[in-house]
Coordinates of C-alpha atoms in Angstrom, one line a residue:
X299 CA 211.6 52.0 69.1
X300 CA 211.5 51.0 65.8
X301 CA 210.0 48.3 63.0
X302 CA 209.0 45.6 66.0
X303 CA 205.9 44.5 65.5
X304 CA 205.0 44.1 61.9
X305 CA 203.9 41.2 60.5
X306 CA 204.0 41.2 56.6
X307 CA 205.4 42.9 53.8
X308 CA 207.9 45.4 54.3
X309 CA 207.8 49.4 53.5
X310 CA 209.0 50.3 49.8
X311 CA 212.7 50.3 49.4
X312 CA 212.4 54.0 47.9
X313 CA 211.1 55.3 51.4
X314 CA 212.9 57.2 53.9
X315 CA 212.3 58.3 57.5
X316 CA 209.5 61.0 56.9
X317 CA 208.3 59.3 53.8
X318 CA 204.9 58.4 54.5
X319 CA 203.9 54.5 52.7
X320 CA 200.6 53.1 54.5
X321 CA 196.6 52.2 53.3
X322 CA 194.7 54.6 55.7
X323 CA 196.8 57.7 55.9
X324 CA 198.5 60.1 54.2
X325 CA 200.6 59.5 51.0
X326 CA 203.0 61.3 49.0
X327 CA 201.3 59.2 45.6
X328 CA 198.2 59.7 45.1
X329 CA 196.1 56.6 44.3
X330 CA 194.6 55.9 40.8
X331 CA 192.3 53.1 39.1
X332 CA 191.9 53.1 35.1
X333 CA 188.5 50.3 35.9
X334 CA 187.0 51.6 38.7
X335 CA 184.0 50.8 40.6
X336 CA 180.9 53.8 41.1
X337 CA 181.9 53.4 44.7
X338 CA 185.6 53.6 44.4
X339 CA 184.8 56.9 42.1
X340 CA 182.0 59.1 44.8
X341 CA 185.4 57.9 47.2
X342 CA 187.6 59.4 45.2
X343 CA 185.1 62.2 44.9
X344 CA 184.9 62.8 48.5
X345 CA 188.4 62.9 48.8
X346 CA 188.6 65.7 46.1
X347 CA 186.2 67.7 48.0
X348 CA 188.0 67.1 51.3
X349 CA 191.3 68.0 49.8
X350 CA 192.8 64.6 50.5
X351 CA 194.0 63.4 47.2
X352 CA 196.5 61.7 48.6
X353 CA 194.7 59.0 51.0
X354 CA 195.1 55.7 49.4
X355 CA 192.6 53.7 49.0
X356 CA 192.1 49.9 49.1
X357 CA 190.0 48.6 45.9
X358 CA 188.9 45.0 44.7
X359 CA 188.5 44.4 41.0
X360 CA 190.4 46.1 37.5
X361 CA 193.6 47.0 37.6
X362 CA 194.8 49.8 39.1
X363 CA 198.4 50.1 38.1
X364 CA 199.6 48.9 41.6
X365 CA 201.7 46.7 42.4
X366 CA 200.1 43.5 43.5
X367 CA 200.8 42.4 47.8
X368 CA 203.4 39.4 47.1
X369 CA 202.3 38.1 50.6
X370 CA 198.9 38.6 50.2
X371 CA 197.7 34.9 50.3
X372 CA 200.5 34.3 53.3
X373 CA 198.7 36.8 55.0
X374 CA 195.7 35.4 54.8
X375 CA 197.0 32.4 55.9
X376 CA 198.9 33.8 58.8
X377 CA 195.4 34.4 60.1
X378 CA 194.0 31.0 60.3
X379 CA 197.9 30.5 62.6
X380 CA 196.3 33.3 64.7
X381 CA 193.1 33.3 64.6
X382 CA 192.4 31.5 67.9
X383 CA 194.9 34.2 69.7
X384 CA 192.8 37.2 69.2
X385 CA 192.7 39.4 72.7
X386 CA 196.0 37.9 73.8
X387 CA 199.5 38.4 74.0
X388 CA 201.0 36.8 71.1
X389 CA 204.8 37.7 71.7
X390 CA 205.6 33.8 72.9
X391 CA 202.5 31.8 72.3
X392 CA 202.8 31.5 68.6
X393 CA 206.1 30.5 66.4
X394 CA 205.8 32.7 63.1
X395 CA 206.7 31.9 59.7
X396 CA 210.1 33.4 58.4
X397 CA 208.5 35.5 56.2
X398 CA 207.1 37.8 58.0
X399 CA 210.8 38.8 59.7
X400 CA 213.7 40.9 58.6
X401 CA 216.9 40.2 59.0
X402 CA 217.7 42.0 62.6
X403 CA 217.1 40.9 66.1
X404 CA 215.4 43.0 69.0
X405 CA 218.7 43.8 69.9
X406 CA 219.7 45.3 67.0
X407 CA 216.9 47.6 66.9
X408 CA 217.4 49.0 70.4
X409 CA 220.5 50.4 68.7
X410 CA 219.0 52.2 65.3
X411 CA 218.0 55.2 67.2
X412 CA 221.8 55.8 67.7
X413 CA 222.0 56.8 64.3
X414 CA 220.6 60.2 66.2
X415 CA 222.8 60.0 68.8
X416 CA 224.4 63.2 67.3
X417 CA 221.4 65.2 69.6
X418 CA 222.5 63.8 72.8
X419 CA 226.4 65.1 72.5
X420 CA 224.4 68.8 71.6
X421 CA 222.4 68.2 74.9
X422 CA 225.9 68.1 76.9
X423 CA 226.8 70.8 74.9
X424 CA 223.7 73.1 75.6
X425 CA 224.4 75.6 78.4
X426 CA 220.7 76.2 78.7
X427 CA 219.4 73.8 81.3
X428 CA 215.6 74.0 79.6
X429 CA 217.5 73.6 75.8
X430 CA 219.3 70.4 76.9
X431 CA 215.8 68.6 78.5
X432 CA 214.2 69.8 74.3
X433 CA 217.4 68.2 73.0
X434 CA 216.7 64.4 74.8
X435 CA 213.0 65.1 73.9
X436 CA 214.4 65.7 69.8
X437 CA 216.3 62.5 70.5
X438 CA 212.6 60.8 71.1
X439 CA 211.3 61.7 67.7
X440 CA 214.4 60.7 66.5
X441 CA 214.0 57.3 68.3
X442 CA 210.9 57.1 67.2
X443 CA 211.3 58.4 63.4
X444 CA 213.6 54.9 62.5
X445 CA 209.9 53.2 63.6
X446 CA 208.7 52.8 59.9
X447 CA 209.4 49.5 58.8
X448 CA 206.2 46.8 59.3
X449 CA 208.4 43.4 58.9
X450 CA 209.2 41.4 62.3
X451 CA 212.7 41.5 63.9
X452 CA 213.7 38.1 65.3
X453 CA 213.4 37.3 69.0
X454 CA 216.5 36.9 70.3
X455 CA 217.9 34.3 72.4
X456 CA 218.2 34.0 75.9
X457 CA 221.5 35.4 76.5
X458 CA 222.3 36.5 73.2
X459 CA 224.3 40.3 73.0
X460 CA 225.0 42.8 70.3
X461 CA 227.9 45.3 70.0
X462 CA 228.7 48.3 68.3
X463 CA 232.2 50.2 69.0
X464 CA 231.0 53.1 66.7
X465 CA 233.5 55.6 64.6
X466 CA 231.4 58.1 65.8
X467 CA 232.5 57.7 68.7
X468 CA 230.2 55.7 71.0
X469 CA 230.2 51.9 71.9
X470 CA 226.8 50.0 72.2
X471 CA 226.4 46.7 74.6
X472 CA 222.6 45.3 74.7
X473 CA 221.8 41.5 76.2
X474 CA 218.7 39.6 76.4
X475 CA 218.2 39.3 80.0
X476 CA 214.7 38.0 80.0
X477 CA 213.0 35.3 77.4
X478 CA 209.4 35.5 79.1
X479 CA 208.8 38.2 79.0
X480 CA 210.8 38.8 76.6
X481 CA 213.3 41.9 77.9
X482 CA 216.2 43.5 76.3
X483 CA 218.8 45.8 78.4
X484 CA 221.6 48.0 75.7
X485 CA 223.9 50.1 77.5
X486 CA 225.7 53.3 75.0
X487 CA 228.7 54.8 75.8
X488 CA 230.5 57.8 74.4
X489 CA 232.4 60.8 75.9
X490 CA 229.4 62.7 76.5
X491 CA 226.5 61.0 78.1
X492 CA 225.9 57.3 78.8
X493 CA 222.0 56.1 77.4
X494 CA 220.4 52.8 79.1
X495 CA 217.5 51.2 77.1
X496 CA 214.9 48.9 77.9
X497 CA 212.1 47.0 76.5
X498 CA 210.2 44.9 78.0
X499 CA 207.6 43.5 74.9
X500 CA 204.1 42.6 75.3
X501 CA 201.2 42.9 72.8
X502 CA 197.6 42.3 71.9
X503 CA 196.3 40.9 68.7
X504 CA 192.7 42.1 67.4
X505 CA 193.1 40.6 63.8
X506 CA 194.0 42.8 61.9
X507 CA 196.1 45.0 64.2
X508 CA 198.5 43.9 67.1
X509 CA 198.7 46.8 69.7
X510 CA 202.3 46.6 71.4
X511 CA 202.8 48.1 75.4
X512 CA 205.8 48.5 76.1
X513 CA 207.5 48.3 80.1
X514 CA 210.8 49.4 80.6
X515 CA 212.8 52.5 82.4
X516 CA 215.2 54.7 80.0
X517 CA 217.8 56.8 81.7
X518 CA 220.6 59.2 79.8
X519 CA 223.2 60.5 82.0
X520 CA 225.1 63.5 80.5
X521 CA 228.5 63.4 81.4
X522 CA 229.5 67.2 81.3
X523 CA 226.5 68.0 83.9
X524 CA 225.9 65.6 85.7
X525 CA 222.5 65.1 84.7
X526 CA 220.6 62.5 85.4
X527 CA 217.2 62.0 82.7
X528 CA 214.6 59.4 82.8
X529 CA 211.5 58.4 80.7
X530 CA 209.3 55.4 79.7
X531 CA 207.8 54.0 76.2
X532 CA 204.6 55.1 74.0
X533 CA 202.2 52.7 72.5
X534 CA 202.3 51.1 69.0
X535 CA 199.8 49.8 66.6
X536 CA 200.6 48.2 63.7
X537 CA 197.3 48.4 61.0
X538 CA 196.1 46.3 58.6
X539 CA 198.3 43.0 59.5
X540 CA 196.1 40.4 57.5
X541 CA 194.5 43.2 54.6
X542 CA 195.6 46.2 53.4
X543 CA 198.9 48.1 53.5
X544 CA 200.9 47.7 56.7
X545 CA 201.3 50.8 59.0
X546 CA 202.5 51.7 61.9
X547 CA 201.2 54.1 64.2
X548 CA 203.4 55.6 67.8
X549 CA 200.7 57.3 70.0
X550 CA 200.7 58.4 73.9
X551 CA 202.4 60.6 76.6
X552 CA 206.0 60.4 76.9
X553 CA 207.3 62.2 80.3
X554 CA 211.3 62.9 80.2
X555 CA 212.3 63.9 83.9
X556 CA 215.8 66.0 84.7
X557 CA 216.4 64.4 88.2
X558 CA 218.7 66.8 89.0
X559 CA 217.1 69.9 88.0
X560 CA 213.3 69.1 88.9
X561 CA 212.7 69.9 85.2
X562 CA 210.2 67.6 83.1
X563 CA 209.0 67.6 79.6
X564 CA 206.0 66.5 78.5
X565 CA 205.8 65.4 74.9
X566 CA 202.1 64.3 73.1
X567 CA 202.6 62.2 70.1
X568 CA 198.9 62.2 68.6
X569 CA 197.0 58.9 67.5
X570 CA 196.3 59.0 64.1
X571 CA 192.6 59.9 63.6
X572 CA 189.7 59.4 60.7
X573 CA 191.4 60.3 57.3
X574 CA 195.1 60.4 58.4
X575 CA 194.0 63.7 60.9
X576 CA 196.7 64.2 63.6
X577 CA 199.2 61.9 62.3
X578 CA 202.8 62.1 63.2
X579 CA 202.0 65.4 65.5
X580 CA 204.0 66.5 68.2
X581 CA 203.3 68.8 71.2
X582 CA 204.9 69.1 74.2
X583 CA 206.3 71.9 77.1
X584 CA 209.3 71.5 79.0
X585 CA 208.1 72.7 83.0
X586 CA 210.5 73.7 85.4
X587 CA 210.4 72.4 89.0
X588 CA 207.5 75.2 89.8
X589 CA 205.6 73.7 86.6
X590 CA 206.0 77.3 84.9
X591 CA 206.0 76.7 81.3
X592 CA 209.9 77.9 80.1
X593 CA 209.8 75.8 75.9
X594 CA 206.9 75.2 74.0
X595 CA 207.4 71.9 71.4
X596 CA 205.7 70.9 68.1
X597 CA 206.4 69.1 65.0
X598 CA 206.4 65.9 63.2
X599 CA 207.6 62.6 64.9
X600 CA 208.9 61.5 61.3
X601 CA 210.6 65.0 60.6
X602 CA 211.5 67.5 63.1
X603 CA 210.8 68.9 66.0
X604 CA 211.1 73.1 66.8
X605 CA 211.6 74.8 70.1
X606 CA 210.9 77.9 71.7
X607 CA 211.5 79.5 74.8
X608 CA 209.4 81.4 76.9
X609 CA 210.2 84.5 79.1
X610 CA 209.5 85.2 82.1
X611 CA 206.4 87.2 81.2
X612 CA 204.6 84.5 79.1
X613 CA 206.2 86.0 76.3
X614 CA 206.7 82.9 73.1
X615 CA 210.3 83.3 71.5
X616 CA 211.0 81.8 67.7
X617 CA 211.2 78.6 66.8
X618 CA 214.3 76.8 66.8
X619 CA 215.0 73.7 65.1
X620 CA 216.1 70.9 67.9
X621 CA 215.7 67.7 65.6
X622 CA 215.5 67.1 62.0
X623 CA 214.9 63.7 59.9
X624 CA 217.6 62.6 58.0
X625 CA 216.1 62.5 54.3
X626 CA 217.8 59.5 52.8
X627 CA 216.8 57.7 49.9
X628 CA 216.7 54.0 51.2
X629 CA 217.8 51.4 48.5
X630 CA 218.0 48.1 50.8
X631 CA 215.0 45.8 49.9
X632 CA 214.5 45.2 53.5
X633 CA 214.0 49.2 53.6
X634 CA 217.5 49.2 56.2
X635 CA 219.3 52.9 56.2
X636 CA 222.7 53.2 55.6
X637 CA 223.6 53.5 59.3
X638 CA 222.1 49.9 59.6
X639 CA 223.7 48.5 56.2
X640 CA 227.1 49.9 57.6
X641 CA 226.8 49.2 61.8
X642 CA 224.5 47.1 62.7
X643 CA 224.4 44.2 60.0
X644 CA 227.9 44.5 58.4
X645 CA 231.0 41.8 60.0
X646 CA 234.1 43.4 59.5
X647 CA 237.5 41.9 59.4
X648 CA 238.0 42.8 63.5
X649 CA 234.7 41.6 64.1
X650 CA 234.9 38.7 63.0
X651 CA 237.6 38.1 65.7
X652 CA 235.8 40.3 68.9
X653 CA 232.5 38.6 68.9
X654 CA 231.7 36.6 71.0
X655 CA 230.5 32.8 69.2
X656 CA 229.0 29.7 70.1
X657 CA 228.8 26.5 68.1
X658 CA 225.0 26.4 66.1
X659 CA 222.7 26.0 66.8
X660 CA 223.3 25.9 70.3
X661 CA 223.6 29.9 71.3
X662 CA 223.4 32.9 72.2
X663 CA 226.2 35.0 70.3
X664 CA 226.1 38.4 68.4
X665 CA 222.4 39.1 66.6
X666 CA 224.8 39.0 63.5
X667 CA 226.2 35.7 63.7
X668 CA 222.5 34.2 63.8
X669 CA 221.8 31.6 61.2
X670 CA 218.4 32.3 60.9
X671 CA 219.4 36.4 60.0
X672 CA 222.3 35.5 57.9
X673 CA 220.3 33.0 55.9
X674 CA 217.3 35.6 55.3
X675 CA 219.4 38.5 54.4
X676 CA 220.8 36.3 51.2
X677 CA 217.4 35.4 50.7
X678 CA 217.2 31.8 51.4
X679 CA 213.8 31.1 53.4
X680 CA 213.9 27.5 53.5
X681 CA 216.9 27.7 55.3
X682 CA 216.7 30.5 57.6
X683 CA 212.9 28.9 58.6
X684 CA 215.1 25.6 59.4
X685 CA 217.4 27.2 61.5
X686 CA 215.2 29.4 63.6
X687 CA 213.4 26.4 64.2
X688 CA 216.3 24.4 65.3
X689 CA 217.4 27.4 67.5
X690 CA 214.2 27.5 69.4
X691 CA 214.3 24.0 69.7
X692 CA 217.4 23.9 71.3
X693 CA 216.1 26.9 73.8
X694 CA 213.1 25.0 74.5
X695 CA 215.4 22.1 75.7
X696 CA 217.4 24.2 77.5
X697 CA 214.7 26.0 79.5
X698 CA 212.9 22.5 80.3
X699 CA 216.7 21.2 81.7
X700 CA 216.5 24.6 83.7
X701 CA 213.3 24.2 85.0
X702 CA 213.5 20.4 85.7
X703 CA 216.9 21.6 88.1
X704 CA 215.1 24.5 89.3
X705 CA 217.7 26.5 88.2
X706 CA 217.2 30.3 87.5
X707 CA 218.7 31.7 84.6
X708 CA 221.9 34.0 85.7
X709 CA 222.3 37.1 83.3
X710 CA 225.9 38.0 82.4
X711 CA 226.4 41.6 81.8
X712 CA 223.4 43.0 83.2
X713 CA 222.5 42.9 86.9
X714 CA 219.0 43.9 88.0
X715 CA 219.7 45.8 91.1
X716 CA 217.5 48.0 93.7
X717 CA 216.9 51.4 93.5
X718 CA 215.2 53.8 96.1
X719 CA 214.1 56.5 93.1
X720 CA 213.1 53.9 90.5
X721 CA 212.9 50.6 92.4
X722 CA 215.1 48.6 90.4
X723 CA 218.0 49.4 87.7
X724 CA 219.9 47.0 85.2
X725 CA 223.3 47.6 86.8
X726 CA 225.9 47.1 83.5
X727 CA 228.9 45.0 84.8
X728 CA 231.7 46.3 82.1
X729 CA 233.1 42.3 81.2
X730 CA 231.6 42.4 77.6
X731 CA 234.4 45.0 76.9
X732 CA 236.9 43.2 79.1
X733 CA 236.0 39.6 77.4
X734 CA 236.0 41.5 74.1
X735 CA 239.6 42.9 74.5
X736 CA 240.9 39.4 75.4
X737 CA 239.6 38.0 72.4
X738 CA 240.9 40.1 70.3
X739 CA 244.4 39.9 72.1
X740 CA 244.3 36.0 71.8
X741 CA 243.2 36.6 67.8
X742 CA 246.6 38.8 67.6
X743 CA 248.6 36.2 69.8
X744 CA 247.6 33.1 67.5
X745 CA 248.1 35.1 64.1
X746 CA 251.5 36.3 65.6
X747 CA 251.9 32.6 66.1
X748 CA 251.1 31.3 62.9
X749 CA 253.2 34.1 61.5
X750 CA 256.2 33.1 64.1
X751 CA 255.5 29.4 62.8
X752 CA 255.1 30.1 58.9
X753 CA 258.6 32.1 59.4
X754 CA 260.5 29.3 61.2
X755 CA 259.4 26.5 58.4
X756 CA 260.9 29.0 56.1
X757 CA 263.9 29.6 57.7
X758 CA 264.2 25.7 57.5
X759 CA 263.6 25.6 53.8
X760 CA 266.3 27.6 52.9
X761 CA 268.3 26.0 55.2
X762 CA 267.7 22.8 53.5
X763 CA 268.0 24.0 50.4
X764 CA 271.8 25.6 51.0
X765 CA 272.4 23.0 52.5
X766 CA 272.1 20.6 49.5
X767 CA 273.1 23.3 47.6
X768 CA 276.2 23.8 48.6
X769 CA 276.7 20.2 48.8
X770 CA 276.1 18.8 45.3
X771 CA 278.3 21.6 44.0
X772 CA 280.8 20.6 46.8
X773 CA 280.8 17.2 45.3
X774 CA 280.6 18.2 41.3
X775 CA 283.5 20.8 42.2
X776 CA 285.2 17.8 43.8
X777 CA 284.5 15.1 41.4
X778 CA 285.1 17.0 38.3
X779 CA 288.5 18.2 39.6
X780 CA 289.5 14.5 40.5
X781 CA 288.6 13.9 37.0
X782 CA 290.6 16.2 34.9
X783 CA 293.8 16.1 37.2
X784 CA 293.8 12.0 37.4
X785 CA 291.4 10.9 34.7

């Protein structure tokens, strides 16, 4: 769903979301060397002949004008850390060093792809029934296109939640309901539809790529309709972890399923191939519950996607455009767009008084409130590494207590819950909203009272200070009158 499984140094901070940046694949710069070597050169000769200037291309010795890897040695030395976990699931067996993370949970993640949440209120919008299935699968490439950034989000804690009441209209609840394995549950709500996420994590390191699988049920309900959708996760590969230029690759089937229609889309996102070939390719058909072809899809995972409709004879309509990249010129160093500079990451005055808190290092709260984040974003390493490390200390205490009182841990806005279609659904409670509003009340109760308090010791200054007021000129008025009748 989006940057969470890279492992060094982030994407330029000139990029944006169909800006391709990666060793391996296709460039917008092409690659240049003033001291080259003969073999560097017949490469670059091939890739003349081939027509693929623009494939960059990883070179040792002279300088080639770029700019050198600032992590390159930490990389190298992040190997050594897991060198001994190669062909196993690394997501909890191995602490990382802080620098390969950005400053942004899991949690906050699940909620970038909202930034294309835009598609979903067109879906309940669409009166045609084959239209409003291409619409969720343009909100997959939109999901998908925020997936370009190779640094690390942090783990969250057990327990730990993240909000969003949007101005766009929408408000965003997610909550770590499982620590291993590690499973995040967000639930969006907005006039329109109502969009359950979940990811459960898993990976496999080979050295110098991590492959991530991800488990997990997704299911949009659009309000206007009554349409129930569901669909499941693609695989991830992240390139080039220890050398070479970090990538990130989304490849696989992806089936979206109208359970109230029979209707089902099928949507191919291609695995990059030798020289770049296929990457970022889309294809897809939405079927009705016959399996007769009615939309042919294609496009670009990190730029649009195009629809078209097909008659009843076979016939191929033109192409429409059902999802389109945002091209924004990204200035954050951590390569974060504007929706998660402004949304996600940013404490306003109000929420500083609805989230929820917990004393450090003790947990969970809101991703934002972290230690660990906060103290990355303003660039302080030493201190964010200290404070992750205290945080998963304290976890680590708290799941041996657990464990030593065979207690379970009890999830608090989530319920897992049976299911006959999908044998189990995260069932969302509603008391984060409840809890929030009562915060905020008691917030606007205790400033009221401050306010009420501030205003009484007022009042009682200026009644003090009448009060003498009046009385020293009482006594001056009396003492200088005794004075000039009987002095």
């Amino acid at each position: 769903m989006s940057s969470w499984f890279g492992w060094g140094s982030s994407s330029s901070t000139t990029n944006n979301n169909n800006q391709e940046n990666t060793a391996g694949e296709p460039s917008n710069t092409p690659s240049s060397s003033t001291t080259t070597t003969e073999s560097a050169g017949m490469w670059g000769y091939m890739k003349g002949l081939l027509g693929i200037e623009s494939l960059k291309v990883e070179e040792t010795g002279g300088d080639d004008g770029k700019k050198p890897d600032p992590d390159a040695e930490k990389r190298k030395g992040l190997f050594k850390t897991l060198s001994s976990f190669i062909g196993k699931d690394v997501t909890s067996l191995v602490s990382l060093p802080v620098w390969v993370f950005e400053p942004v949970s899991f949690l906050q993640v699940m909620s970038e792809p909202l930034q294309y949440e835009d598609i979903l209120k067109k879906a309940a919008k669409e009166p045609n029934q084959y239209l409003r299935l291409a619409y969720v699968a343009g909100f997959q490439c939109g999901l998908y296109s925020t997936a370009i950034r190779t640094r690390k989000p942090f783990n969250p804690l057990l327990g730990e939640t993240f909000e969003i009441v949007s101005p766009r209209g929408f408000k965003f609840i997610a909550e770590q309901v499982s620590h291993h394995p590690p499973i995040g549950v967000s639930e969006t709500e907005s006039d329109s539809y109502i969009l359950q996420l979940e990811t459960e994590i898993h990976t496999k390191f080979y050295g110098n790529s991590s492959e991530v699988y991800l488990h997990g049920i997704n299911h949009l309900d659009l309000k206007p309709t009554g349409e129930h959708f569901s669909w499941g996760h693609l695989h991830t590969v992240c390139h080039n972890i220890i050398i070479g230029s970090l990538w990130l690759d989304h490849h696989g089937e992806l089936e979206i399923t109208n359970h109230t229609t029979g209707d089902k889309c099928i949507l191919k996102f291609s695995k990059c191939g030798w020289l770049g070939v296929g990457r970022y390719q889309v294809t897809g058909e939405i079927l009705d519950k016959n399996n007769k072809t009615r939309v042919k899809l294609h496009g670009h995972w990190n730029d649009h996607l195009k629809a078209a409709l097909v008659a009843e004879d076979g016939t191929v309509g033109e192409d429409v455009i059902i999802w389109e990249a945002r091209k924004e010129v990204i200035t954050n160093r951590f390569g974060f767009t504007k929706f998660v500079e402004e949304e996600v990451n940013n404490i306003t005055p109000e929420l500083q008084l609805a989230l929820p808190k917990a004393p450090y290092p003790m947990g969970p709260t809101d991703s934002r409130l972290r230690e660990d984040r906060r103290l990355l974003e303003e660039g302080d390493l030493d201190g964010a590494s200290k404070a992750k490390y205290q945080m998963e200390e304290v976890q680590r205490a708290q799941r041996r207590d657990r464990e030593a009182k065979t207690e379970e841990w009890e999830t608090k806005y989530f319920k897992k819950v049976d299911d006959p279609t999908f044998q189990y659904r995260w069932k969302f409670n509603g008391n984060y909203w409840v809890e929030r509003e009562e915060r905020l009340k008691a917030a606007k109760e205790s400033k009221e009272t401050k306010q009420d308090n501030l205003s009484s010791g007022i009042n009682a200054e200026y009644f003090f200070f009448f009060f003498f007021f009046f009385f020293f000129f009482f006594f001056f008025f009396f003492f200088f009158f005794f004075f000039f009748f009987f002095g």
